[in-house]
mmCIF file of C-alpha atoms in Angstrom:
data_model
loop_
_atom_site.group_PDB
_atom_site.id
_atom_site.type_symbol
_atom_site.label_atom_id
_atom_site.label_comp_id
_atom_site.label_asym_id
_atom_site.label_seq_id
_atom_site.Cartn_x
_atom_site.Cartn_y
_atom_site.Cartn_z
ATOM 1 C CA UNK A 1 0.513 0.167 0.212
ATOM 2 C CA UNK A 2 1.289 3.316 -1.202
ATOM 3 C CA UNK A 3 2.456 6.239 1.485
ATOM 4 C CA UNK A 4 0.281 9.046 1.500
ATOM 5 C CA UNK A 5 1.118 11.972 0.375
ATOM 6 C CA UNK A 6 1.452 14.918 3.032
ATOM 7 C CA UNK A 7 1.704 18.368 3.340
ATOM 8 C CA UNK A 8 5.641 19.505 4.219
ATOM 9 C CA UNK A 9 5.285 23.146 4.622
ATOM 10 C CA UNK A 10 2.357 25.718 5.224
ATOM 11 C CA UNK A 11 1.453 26.416 1.738
ATOM 12 C CA UNK A 12 0.548 23.302 0.091
ATOM 13 C CA UNK A 13 -2.507 22.400 2.811
ATOM 14 C CA UNK A 14 -4.923 22.996 -0.306
ATOM 15 C CA UNK A 15 -8.458 22.686 -0.525
ATOM 16 C CA UNK A 16 -7.402 20.637 -2.614
ATOM 17 C CA UNK A 17 -5.816 18.607 -0.358
ATOM 18 C CA UNK A 18 -8.216 18.241 1.915
ATOM 19 C CA UNK A 19 -10.362 17.216 -0.857
ATOM 20 C CA UNK A 20 -8.353 13.618 -0.974
ATOM 21 C CA UNK A 21 -7.097 13.509 2.462
ATOM 22 C CA UNK A 22 -11.434 13.415 3.447
ATOM 23 C CA UNK A 23 -13.188 11.647 0.364
ATOM 24 C CA UNK A 24 -12.623 8.473 1.212
ATOM 25 C CA UNK A 25 -14.174 8.533 4.141
ATOM 26 C CA UNK A 26 -16.143 11.217 3.142
ATOM 27 C CA UNK A 27 -17.668 9.647 -0.669
ATOM 28 C CA UNK A 28 -18.270 12.602 -2.708
ATOM 29 C CA UNK A 29 -16.570 15.199 -0.118
ATOM 30 C CA UNK A 30 -14.661 17.799 -2.414
ATOM 31 C CA UNK A 31 -13.588 21.215 -0.231
ATOM 32 C CA UNK A 32 -13.881 24.436 -2.917
ATOM 33 C CA UNK A 33 -12.041 27.000 -0.130
ATOM 34 C CA UNK A 34 -10.154 26.246 2.913
ATOM 35 C CA UNK A 35 -9.061 30.331 4.902
ATOM 36 C CA UNK A 36 -6.740 29.885 7.319
ATOM 37 C CA UNK A 37 -7.485 32.315 10.386
ATOM 38 C CA UNK A 38 -4.667 31.930 11.998
ATOM 39 C CA UNK A 39 -1.570 29.344 12.531
ATOM 40 C CA UNK A 40 -0.189 28.104 16.024
ATOM 41 C CA UNK A 41 3.796 27.596 15.921
ATOM 42 C CA UNK A 42 4.797 24.845 18.960
ATOM 43 C CA UNK A 43 6.591 21.742 18.232
ATOM 44 C CA UNK A 44 3.357 21.420 16.045
ATOM 45 C CA UNK A 45 2.383 23.058 13.986
ATOM 46 C CA UNK A 46 -1.784 24.533 14.097
ATOM 47 C CA UNK A 47 -3.325 25.743 11.648
ATOM 48 C CA UNK A 48 -6.616 26.851 12.481
ATOM 49 C CA UNK A 49 -9.499 26.544 9.401
ATOM 50 C CA UNK A 50 -12.735 27.105 7.685
ATOM 51 C CA UNK A 51 -13.937 24.765 5.349
ATOM 52 C CA UNK A 52 -16.519 25.570 2.712
ATOM 53 C CA UNK A 53 -18.141 22.172 1.350
ATOM 54 C CA UNK A 54 -19.935 21.056 -1.925
ATOM 55 C CA UNK A 55 -22.916 19.768 -1.259
ATOM 56 C CA UNK A 56 -21.831 16.302 -1.124
ATOM 57 C CA UNK A 57 -19.756 17.385 2.056
ATOM 58 C CA UNK A 58 -22.269 19.527 3.283
ATOM 59 C CA UNK A 59 -24.816 16.116 3.530
ATOM 60 C CA UNK A 60 -21.998 14.439 5.916
ATOM 61 C CA UNK A 61 -21.940 16.954 8.392
ATOM 62 C CA UNK A 62 -18.347 17.946 8.891
ATOM 63 C CA UNK A 63 -17.730 21.244 10.422
ATOM 64 C CA UNK A 64 -16.861 24.108 8.699
ATOM 65 C CA UNK A 65 -14.162 25.235 11.073
ATOM 66 C CA UNK A 66 -11.383 22.760 11.619
ATOM 67 C CA UNK A 67 -7.543 22.503 13.521
ATOM 68 C CA UNK A 68 -4.668 20.502 10.621
ATOM 69 C CA UNK A 69 -1.818 19.713 13.012
ATOM 70 C CA UNK A 70 1.233 18.552 12.029
ATOM 71 C CA UNK A 71 5.045 18.955 11.596
ATOM 72 C CA UNK A 72 5.027 21.836 9.457
ATOM 73 C CA UNK A 73 7.665 24.426 10.614
ATOM 74 C CA UNK A 74 11.849 24.080 9.961
ATOM 75 C CA UNK A 75 11.893 22.722 13.566
ATOM 76 C CA UNK A 76 10.158 19.153 12.230
ATOM 77 C CA UNK A 77 12.627 16.925 10.723
ATOM 78 C CA UNK A 78 14.788 16.708 14.643
ATOM 79 C CA UNK A 79 10.885 15.486 15.996
ATOM 80 C CA UNK A 80 8.586 14.172 13.237
ATOM 81 C CA UNK A 81 9.311 10.489 15.364
ATOM 82 C CA UNK A 82 6.557 12.911 17.139
ATOM 83 C CA UNK A 83 3.782 14.103 14.738
ATOM 84 C CA UNK A 84 3.655 10.433 12.792
ATOM 85 C CA UNK A 85 3.701 8.956 17.150
ATOM 86 C CA UNK A 86 0.266 11.418 17.108
ATOM 87 C CA UNK A 87 -2.045 10.824 13.854
ATOM 88 C CA UNK A 88 -1.027 6.886 14.809
ATOM 89 C CA UNK A 89 -2.364 7.120 17.878
ATOM 90 C CA UNK A 90 -6.440 8.599 16.993
ATOM 91 C CA UNK A 91 -6.526 6.190 13.522
ATOM 92 C CA UNK A 92 -5.743 3.074 16.382
ATOM 93 C CA UNK A 93 -5.391 3.449 19.871
ATOM 94 C CA UNK A 94 -8.694 6.681 19.949
ATOM 95 C CA UNK A 95 -11.317 4.718 19.405
ATOM 96 C CA UNK A 96 -10.432 1.269 21.525
ATOM 97 C CA UNK A 97 -10.588 4.835 24.652
ATOM 98 C CA UNK A 98 -13.518 6.247 26.221
ATOM 99 C CA UNK A 99 -11.348 9.541 27.520
ATOM 100 C CA UNK A 100 -12.374 12.982 25.954
ATOM 101 C CA UNK A 101 -11.050 12.999 22.873
ATOM 102 C CA UNK A 102 -12.005 15.848 20.000
ATOM 103 C CA UNK A 103 -13.383 14.254 16.899
ATOM 104 C CA UNK A 104 -10.471 13.303 13.725
ATOM 105 C CA UNK A 105 -11.616 13.392 10.442
ATOM 106 C CA UNK A 106 -8.175 12.428 8.874
ATOM 107 C CA UNK A 107 -5.316 11.081 10.688
ATOM 108 C CA UNK A 108 -2.572 9.402 8.686
ATOM 109 C CA UNK A 109 1.620 9.388 8.609
ATOM 110 C CA UNK A 110 4.138 8.255 6.355
ATOM 111 C CA UNK A 111 8.492 8.408 6.532
ATOM 112 C CA UNK A 112 8.225 11.939 6.915
ATOM 113 C CA UNK A 113 5.241 13.157 8.566
ATOM 114 C CA UNK A 114 2.108 12.880 10.414
ATOM 115 C CA UNK A 115 -1.337 15.055 10.183
ATOM 116 C CA UNK A 116 -4.387 15.632 11.551
ATOM 117 C CA UNK A 117 -7.702 17.690 10.770
ATOM 118 C CA UNK A 118 -9.700 17.315 14.099
ATOM 119 C CA UNK A 119 -12.442 19.871 14.786
ATOM 120 C CA UNK A 120 -11.581 23.106 16.072
ATOM 121 C CA UNK A 121 -13.655 22.895 19.640
ATOM 122 C CA UNK A 122 -13.908 26.703 19.995
ATOM 123 C CA UNK A 123 -17.137 27.028 18.461
ATOM 124 C CA UNK A 124 -18.197 24.487 21.036
ATOM 125 C CA UNK A 125 -17.680 26.494 24.379
ATOM 126 C CA UNK A 126 -14.478 24.296 24.939
ATOM 127 C CA UNK A 127 -12.033 26.126 27.331
ATOM 128 C CA UNK A 128 -8.029 25.231 26.181
ATOM 129 C CA UNK A 129 -6.578 25.402 29.530
ATOM 130 C CA UNK A 130 -3.502 27.756 29.826
ATOM 131 C CA UNK A 131 -0.637 27.059 32.304
ATOM 132 C CA UNK A 132 -1.239 30.923 33.898
ATOM 133 C CA UNK A 133 -4.908 29.390 34.748
ATOM 134 C CA UNK A 134 -4.218 25.914 37.390
ATOM 135 C CA UNK A 135 -6.664 23.795 37.815
ATOM 136 C CA UNK A 136 -9.345 23.010 40.335
ATOM 137 C CA UNK A 137 -9.306 20.237 42.944
ATOM 138 C CA UNK A 138 -12.508 18.332 40.515
ATOM 139 C CA UNK A 139 -10.797 19.700 37.935
ATOM 140 C CA UNK A 140 -7.061 17.813 38.674
ATOM 141 C CA UNK A 141 -9.361 15.373 39.899
ATOM 142 C CA UNK A 142 -11.811 14.321 36.300
ATOM 143 C CA UNK A 143 -7.781 14.151 34.489
ATOM 144 C CA UNK A 144 -6.540 11.653 36.893
ATOM 145 C CA UNK A 145 -9.351 9.894 36.942
ATOM 146 C CA UNK A 146 -9.390 10.566 33.001
ATOM 147 C CA UNK A 147 -5.467 9.462 33.358
ATOM 148 C CA UNK A 148 -6.276 5.877 34.544
ATOM 149 C CA UNK A 149 -8.445 4.570 32.350
ATOM 150 C CA UNK A 150 -5.415 5.186 29.366
ATOM 151 C CA UNK A 151 -3.048 3.856 31.728
ATOM 152 C CA UNK A 152 -5.432 0.895 32.200
ATOM 153 C CA UNK A 153 -6.334 -0.097 29.312
ATOM 154 C CA UNK A 154 -3.185 -1.368 28.847
ATOM 155 C CA UNK A 155 -2.560 -2.252 32.316
ATOM 156 C CA UNK A 156 1.186 -4.564 32.117
ATOM 157 C CA UNK A 157 -0.705 -6.419 28.104
ATOM 158 C CA UNK A 158 2.292 -7.833 26.756
ATOM 159 C CA UNK A 159 0.906 -5.827 23.586
ATOM 160 C CA UNK A 160 3.733 -3.382 24.398
ATOM 161 C CA UNK A 161 6.492 -5.760 24.502
ATOM 162 C CA UNK A 162 8.802 -5.247 21.875
ATOM 163 C CA UNK A 163 7.324 -7.660 19.367
ATOM 164 C CA UNK A 164 3.994 -6.702 20.408
ATOM 165 C CA UNK A 165 0.680 -4.738 18.311
ATOM 166 C CA UNK A 166 1.422 -1.567 19.992
ATOM 167 C CA UNK A 167 5.161 -2.161 20.081
ATOM 168 C CA UNK A 168 5.570 0.885 17.450
ATOM 169 C CA UNK A 169 5.023 2.618 20.366
ATOM 170 C CA UNK A 170 8.781 3.728 22.231
ATOM 171 C CA UNK A 171 9.380 3.903 25.421
ATOM 172 C CA UNK A 172 9.539 6.187 27.299
ATOM 173 C CA UNK A 173 13.193 6.836 28.197
ATOM 174 C CA UNK A 174 13.960 10.846 30.102
ATOM 175 C CA UNK A 175 17.619 10.609 27.718
ATOM 176 C CA UNK A 176 16.877 7.862 25.063
ATOM 177 C CA UNK A 177 20.148 6.870 22.506
ATOM 178 C CA UNK A 178 17.493 7.618 19.712
ATOM 179 C CA UNK A 179 16.682 11.756 18.465
ATOM 180 C CA UNK A 180 15.010 13.295 21.780
ATOM 181 C CA UNK A 181 18.335 12.247 23.396
ATOM 182 C CA UNK A 182 19.755 13.729 21.488
ATOM 183 C CA UNK A 183 17.777 17.108 22.028
ATOM 184 C CA UNK A 184 18.693 15.832 25.861
ATOM 185 C CA UNK A 185 22.288 15.554 26.324
ATOM 186 C CA UNK A 186 22.041 18.251 24.542
ATOM 187 C CA UNK A 187 19.976 20.856 26.754
ATOM 188 C CA UNK A 188 22.258 19.553 29.251
ATOM 189 C CA UNK A 189 25.461 21.205 27.745
ATOM 190 C CA UNK A 190 27.180 23.520 29.690
ATOM 191 C CA UNK A 191 26.853 26.691 27.161
ATOM 192 C CA UNK A 192 23.495 25.764 25.994
ATOM 193 C CA UNK A 193 22.510 24.973 29.944
ATOM 194 C CA UNK A 194 23.883 28.453 31.423
ATOM 195 C CA UNK A 195 21.678 29.355 28.563
ATOM 196 C CA UNK A 196 18.603 28.362 29.298
ATOM 197 C CA UNK A 197 19.645 29.753 33.235
ATOM 198 C CA UNK A 198 19.868 32.810 32.391
ATOM 199 C CA UNK A 199 16.266 33.055 31.229
ATOM 200 C CA UNK A 200 13.483 34.160 33.150
ATOM 201 C CA UNK A 201 11.931 31.606 34.458
ATOM 202 C CA UNK A 202 14.960 29.870 35.669
ATOM 203 C CA UNK A 203 13.732 33.374 38.491
ATOM 204 C CA UNK A 204 11.429 31.235 40.147
ATOM 205 C CA UNK A 205 13.269 28.104 40.794
ATOM 206 C CA UNK A 206 14.748 26.687 43.358
ATOM 207 C CA UNK A 207 18.822 27.791 43.293
ATOM 208 C CA UNK A 208 20.130 23.000 43.934
ATOM 209 C CA UNK A 209 17.554 22.084 41.443
ATOM 210 C CA UNK A 210 19.991 24.718 38.641
ATOM 211 C CA UNK A 211 22.674 21.732 39.732
ATOM 212 C CA UNK A 212 23.679 21.343 35.654
ATOM 213 C CA UNK A 213 25.362 18.022 37.769
ATOM 214 C CA UNK A 214 22.581 17.244 39.971
ATOM 215 C CA UNK A 215 19.926 17.187 37.042
ATOM 216 C CA UNK A 216 21.676 14.866 34.943
ATOM 217 C CA UNK A 217 22.465 11.767 37.802
ATOM 218 C CA UNK A 218 18.805 12.037 38.712
ATOM 219 C CA UNK A 219 17.821 11.656 35.239
ATOM 220 C CA UNK A 220 20.211 8.876 34.794
ATOM 221 C CA UNK A 221 18.452 7.749 37.594
ATOM 222 C CA UNK A 222 14.832 7.892 36.707
ATOM 223 C CA UNK A 223 15.875 5.687 32.967
ATOM 224 C CA UNK A 224 16.592 3.022 35.681
ATOM 225 C CA UNK A 225 13.312 3.350 38.279
ATOM 226 C CA UNK A 226 11.296 3.342 34.978
ATOM 227 C CA UNK A 227 11.473 0.083 33.392
ATOM 228 C CA UNK A 228 10.232 -1.508 37.002
ATOM 229 C CA UNK A 229 7.239 -2.131 37.644
ATOM 230 C CA UNK A 230 4.827 -2.948 34.865
ATOM 231 C CA UNK A 231 4.208 -0.592 31.619
ATOM 232 C CA UNK A 232 1.288 0.664 30.677
ATOM 233 C CA UNK A 233 0.189 3.388 27.102
ATOM 234 C CA UNK A 234 1.414 7.290 28.927
ATOM 235 C CA UNK A 235 0.497 10.453 27.234
ATOM 236 C CA UNK A 236 3.823 11.560 27.653
ATOM 237 C CA UNK A 237 3.017 15.380 27.976
ATOM 238 C CA UNK A 238 0.545 16.070 30.110
ATOM 239 C CA UNK A 239 0.501 19.893 30.885
ATOM 240 C CA UNK A 240 -2.315 21.629 30.679
ATOM 241 C CA UNK A 241 -1.194 23.430 27.159
ATOM 242 C CA UNK A 242 -2.573 19.917 25.582
ATOM 243 C CA UNK A 243 -5.604 19.374 27.459
ATOM 244 C CA UNK A 244 -9.344 21.157 27.165
ATOM 245 C CA UNK A 245 -12.527 21.215 29.844
ATOM 246 C CA UNK A 246 -15.035 21.616 27.325
ATOM 247 C CA UNK A 247 -18.251 23.898 27.622
ATOM 248 C CA UNK A 248 -19.675 21.158 30.342
ATOM 249 C CA UNK A 249 -16.517 20.800 32.029
ATOM 250 C CA UNK A 250 -15.264 17.928 31.222
ATOM 251 C CA UNK A 251 -12.222 17.343 30.706
ATOM 252 C CA UNK A 252 -9.578 16.102 27.467
ATOM 253 C CA UNK A 253 -7.175 16.276 25.821
ATOM 254 C CA UNK A 254 -5.450 17.248 22.653
ATOM 255 C CA UNK A 255 -2.271 16.490 22.132
ATOM 256 C CA UNK A 256 -0.932 12.576 21.460
ATOM 257 C CA UNK A 257 2.659 13.224 19.926
ATOM 258 C CA UNK A 258 4.458 11.981 22.574
ATOM 259 C CA UNK A 259 1.945 8.422 23.662
ATOM 260 C CA UNK A 260 4.833 6.190 25.138
ATOM 261 C CA UNK A 261 5.260 2.890 26.735
ATOM 262 C CA UNK A 262 5.952 3.760 29.793
ATOM 263 C CA UNK A 263 5.071 4.214 33.776
ATOM 264 C CA UNK A 264 1.581 5.472 35.072
ATOM 265 C CA UNK A 265 4.221 7.488 37.800
ATOM 266 C CA UNK A 266 5.508 9.576 34.116
ATOM 267 C CA UNK A 267 1.888 10.739 33.280
ATOM 268 C CA UNK A 268 0.758 11.385 37.192
ATOM 269 C CA UNK A 269 3.868 13.297 38.385
ATOM 270 C CA UNK A 270 4.028 16.547 35.411
ATOM 271 C CA UNK A 271 0.407 15.694 35.123
ATOM 272 C CA UNK A 272 -0.468 17.366 38.877
ATOM 273 C CA UNK A 273 2.340 18.920 39.546
ATOM 274 C CA UNK A 274 1.839 21.595 36.407
ATOM 275 C CA UNK A 275 -1.688 22.059 36.378
ATOM 276 C CA UNK A 276 -1.892 23.411 40.116
ATOM 277 C CA UNK A 277 -0.730 26.138 42.455
ATOM 278 C CA UNK A 278 2.318 25.267 44.708
ATOM 279 C CA UNK A 279 -0.164 26.095 47.396
ATOM 280 C CA UNK A 280 -3.121 24.169 46.402
ATOM 281 C CA UNK A 281 -0.736 20.991 44.811
ATOM 282 C CA UNK A 282 0.906 20.692 49.184
ATOM 283 C CA UNK A 283 -2.031 20.424 50.380
ATOM 284 C CA UNK A 284 -4.414 18.352 47.250
ATOM 285 C CA UNK A 285 -2.230 16.125 46.287
ATOM 286 C CA UNK A 286 -2.041 13.427 49.206
ATOM 287 C CA UNK A 287 -5.882 12.928 48.712
ATOM 288 C CA UNK A 288 -5.664 12.986 44.184
ATOM 289 C CA UNK A 289 -2.578 10.706 44.731
ATOM 290 C CA UNK A 290 -4.978 8.257 46.330
ATOM 291 C CA UNK A 291 -7.681 8.785 44.343
ATOM 292 C CA UNK A 292 -5.799 8.380 41.046
ATOM 293 C CA UNK A 293 -5.240 4.946 42.372
ATOM 294 C CA UNK A 294 -8.496 4.477 42.542
ATOM 295 C CA UNK A 295 -9.758 5.029 39.997
ATOM 296 C CA UNK A 296 -7.384 2.407 38.954
ATOM 297 C CA UNK A 297 -9.329 -0.140 40.725
ATOM 298 C CA UNK A 298 -12.367 1.143 39.073
ATOM 299 C CA UNK A 299 -10.923 0.405 35.304
ATOM 300 C CA UNK A 300 -10.043 -2.206 36.226
ATOM 301 C CA UNK A 301 -6.254 -2.722 37.176
ATOM 302 C CA UNK A 302 -6.308 -6.131 39.259
ATOM 303 C CA UNK A 303 -3.644 -5.266 41.594
ATOM 304 C CA UNK A 304 -2.740 -1.151 41.941
ATOM 305 C CA UNK A 305 0.477 0.500 43.712
ATOM 306 C CA UNK A 306 -0.125 0.743 47.262
ATOM 307 C CA UNK A 307 0.373 4.331 48.540
ATOM 308 C CA UNK A 308 4.419 3.995 49.368
ATOM 309 C CA UNK A 309 4.882 2.862 45.879
ATOM 310 C CA UNK A 310 2.978 5.943 44.283
ATOM 311 C CA UNK A 311 4.934 7.754 46.546
ATOM 312 C CA UNK A 312 8.490 6.077 45.793
ATOM 313 C CA UNK A 313 7.591 6.626 42.004
ATOM 314 C CA UNK A 314 5.822 10.070 42.219
ATOM 315 C CA UNK A 315 9.461 11.805 43.746
ATOM 316 C CA UNK A 316 11.600 10.222 41.420
ATOM 317 C CA UNK A 317 9.993 11.206 37.926
ATOM 318 C CA UNK A 318 9.673 15.227 40.434
ATOM 319 C CA UNK A 319 13.149 15.581 37.670
ATOM 320 C CA UNK A 320 11.730 14.881 34.077
ATOM 321 C CA UNK A 321 9.256 18.238 34.430
ATOM 322 C CA UNK A 322 11.971 19.754 36.021
ATOM 323 C CA UNK A 323 14.611 19.311 33.258
ATOM 324 C CA UNK A 324 12.573 19.728 29.810
ATOM 325 C CA UNK A 325 10.791 23.034 31.367
ATOM 326 C CA UNK A 326 13.263 24.454 32.087
ATOM 327 C CA UNK A 327 15.058 23.840 28.915
ATOM 328 C CA UNK A 328 11.782 24.157 26.502
ATOM 329 C CA UNK A 329 13.000 26.056 22.884
ATOM 330 C CA UNK A 330 11.193 29.508 23.093
ATOM 331 C CA UNK A 331 9.915 27.848 19.515
ATOM 332 C CA UNK A 332 7.837 25.382 22.129
ATOM 333 C CA UNK A 333 7.225 27.495 24.771
ATOM 334 C CA UNK A 334 6.804 30.628 25.153
ATOM 335 C CA UNK A 335 8.443 32.206 27.579
ATOM 336 C CA UNK A 336 6.189 32.961 30.315
ATOM 337 C CA UNK A 337 4.918 29.029 29.778
ATOM 338 C CA UNK A 338 7.873 27.938 30.989
ATOM 339 C CA UNK A 339 8.187 30.982 33.717
ATOM 340 C CA UNK A 340 5.234 30.139 35.497
ATOM 341 C CA UNK A 341 5.716 25.697 35.033
ATOM 342 C CA UNK A 342 9.762 24.946 35.780
ATOM 343 C CA UNK A 343 9.010 25.934 39.616
ATOM 344 C CA UNK A 344 6.066 24.757 40.616
ATOM 345 C CA UNK A 345 8.267 21.197 39.602
ATOM 346 C CA UNK A 346 11.821 22.659 41.071
ATOM 347 C CA UNK A 347 9.202 23.225 44.444
ATOM 348 C CA UNK A 348 8.408 20.332 44.401
ATOM 349 C CA UNK A 349 11.281 19.138 44.754
ATOM 350 C CA UNK A 350 11.778 20.787 47.590
ATOM 351 C CA UNK A 351 9.102 19.676 49.332
ATOM 352 C CA UNK A 352 9.700 15.924 48.299
ATOM 353 C CA UNK A 353 13.817 16.564 49.107
ATOM 354 C CA UNK A 354 13.416 14.233 45.680
ATOM 355 C CA UNK A 355 16.022 14.225 43.045
ATOM 356 C CA UNK A 356 18.092 16.506 42.273
ATOM 357 C CA UNK A 357 18.031 17.363 45.809
ATOM 358 C CA UNK A 358 18.210 14.528 47.003
ATOM 359 C CA UNK A 359 18.742 10.269 46.764
ATOM 360 C CA UNK A 360 16.711 8.200 45.212
#
């Protein structure tokens, strides 16, 4: 079977391309016009578009407001596996989940690209979350319940073995041997590290957490820890910028570029520390973690981790969020987002005496 042709630059996203993409699933559809109202640059590029359809497209009920997402920026080649992963997630895994997800009209990948055409959630009144607006306790509980449902779906499943049905998903690794590992190790080089530590994001991070050698050692410890315990499918980048709330307040997940086979604590730790005001996190985290463990049971996990095991895992995983928010390129996340989020992980490390501040 021939791979689909997919655009590599915004100019290639035309009415003809969109027609060809939609027609197999929605027979007879032709896009007569496409107007791009906004391009949101980031790790993945989001093109907000308005489509005008022929009668067949209108009869299928296709929405006029669309979000077309792919690797369309200059850094596409560095992280093209992210776009490919997201497209395969929506095509192969999403139909088997009950999580809050946007409606997808097209998802495909080839050797150079991954592309998703989804609904623009804004006309339906959805609120796209932002790190500058921390969640309430009830909202955090709802998102953790969905993460538990995701984790439980393939908890310890043979499908996650390298030769299993989901073996195509990368293993989660803080500093892997693939391209992403080259990125992480590059950010740890002394001159690069010094550059990021000179940006506004570093001002609210405890001094001990800015120690490059300590952070590197903690990441290496986490590499070994991540192999412990049952593996599951994880979101891999569960921060607020990748999430939304429907008009009714139901949680949803927008971005699946870093879906992985990994440890449940990666998602849980990364999510609630980045999503909560630090004072609320201190007050609520014990109950939230207990609630997550109970949700695993509700969603079918027979032997979830004990509270003691859970806290050991969470403590080990704090450094991951700390590191990647400290060295996030501004091309991927605006500095105001990095400055809001990185200190939340720094102070969580202090509160838990977690690596890089203490031994694992």
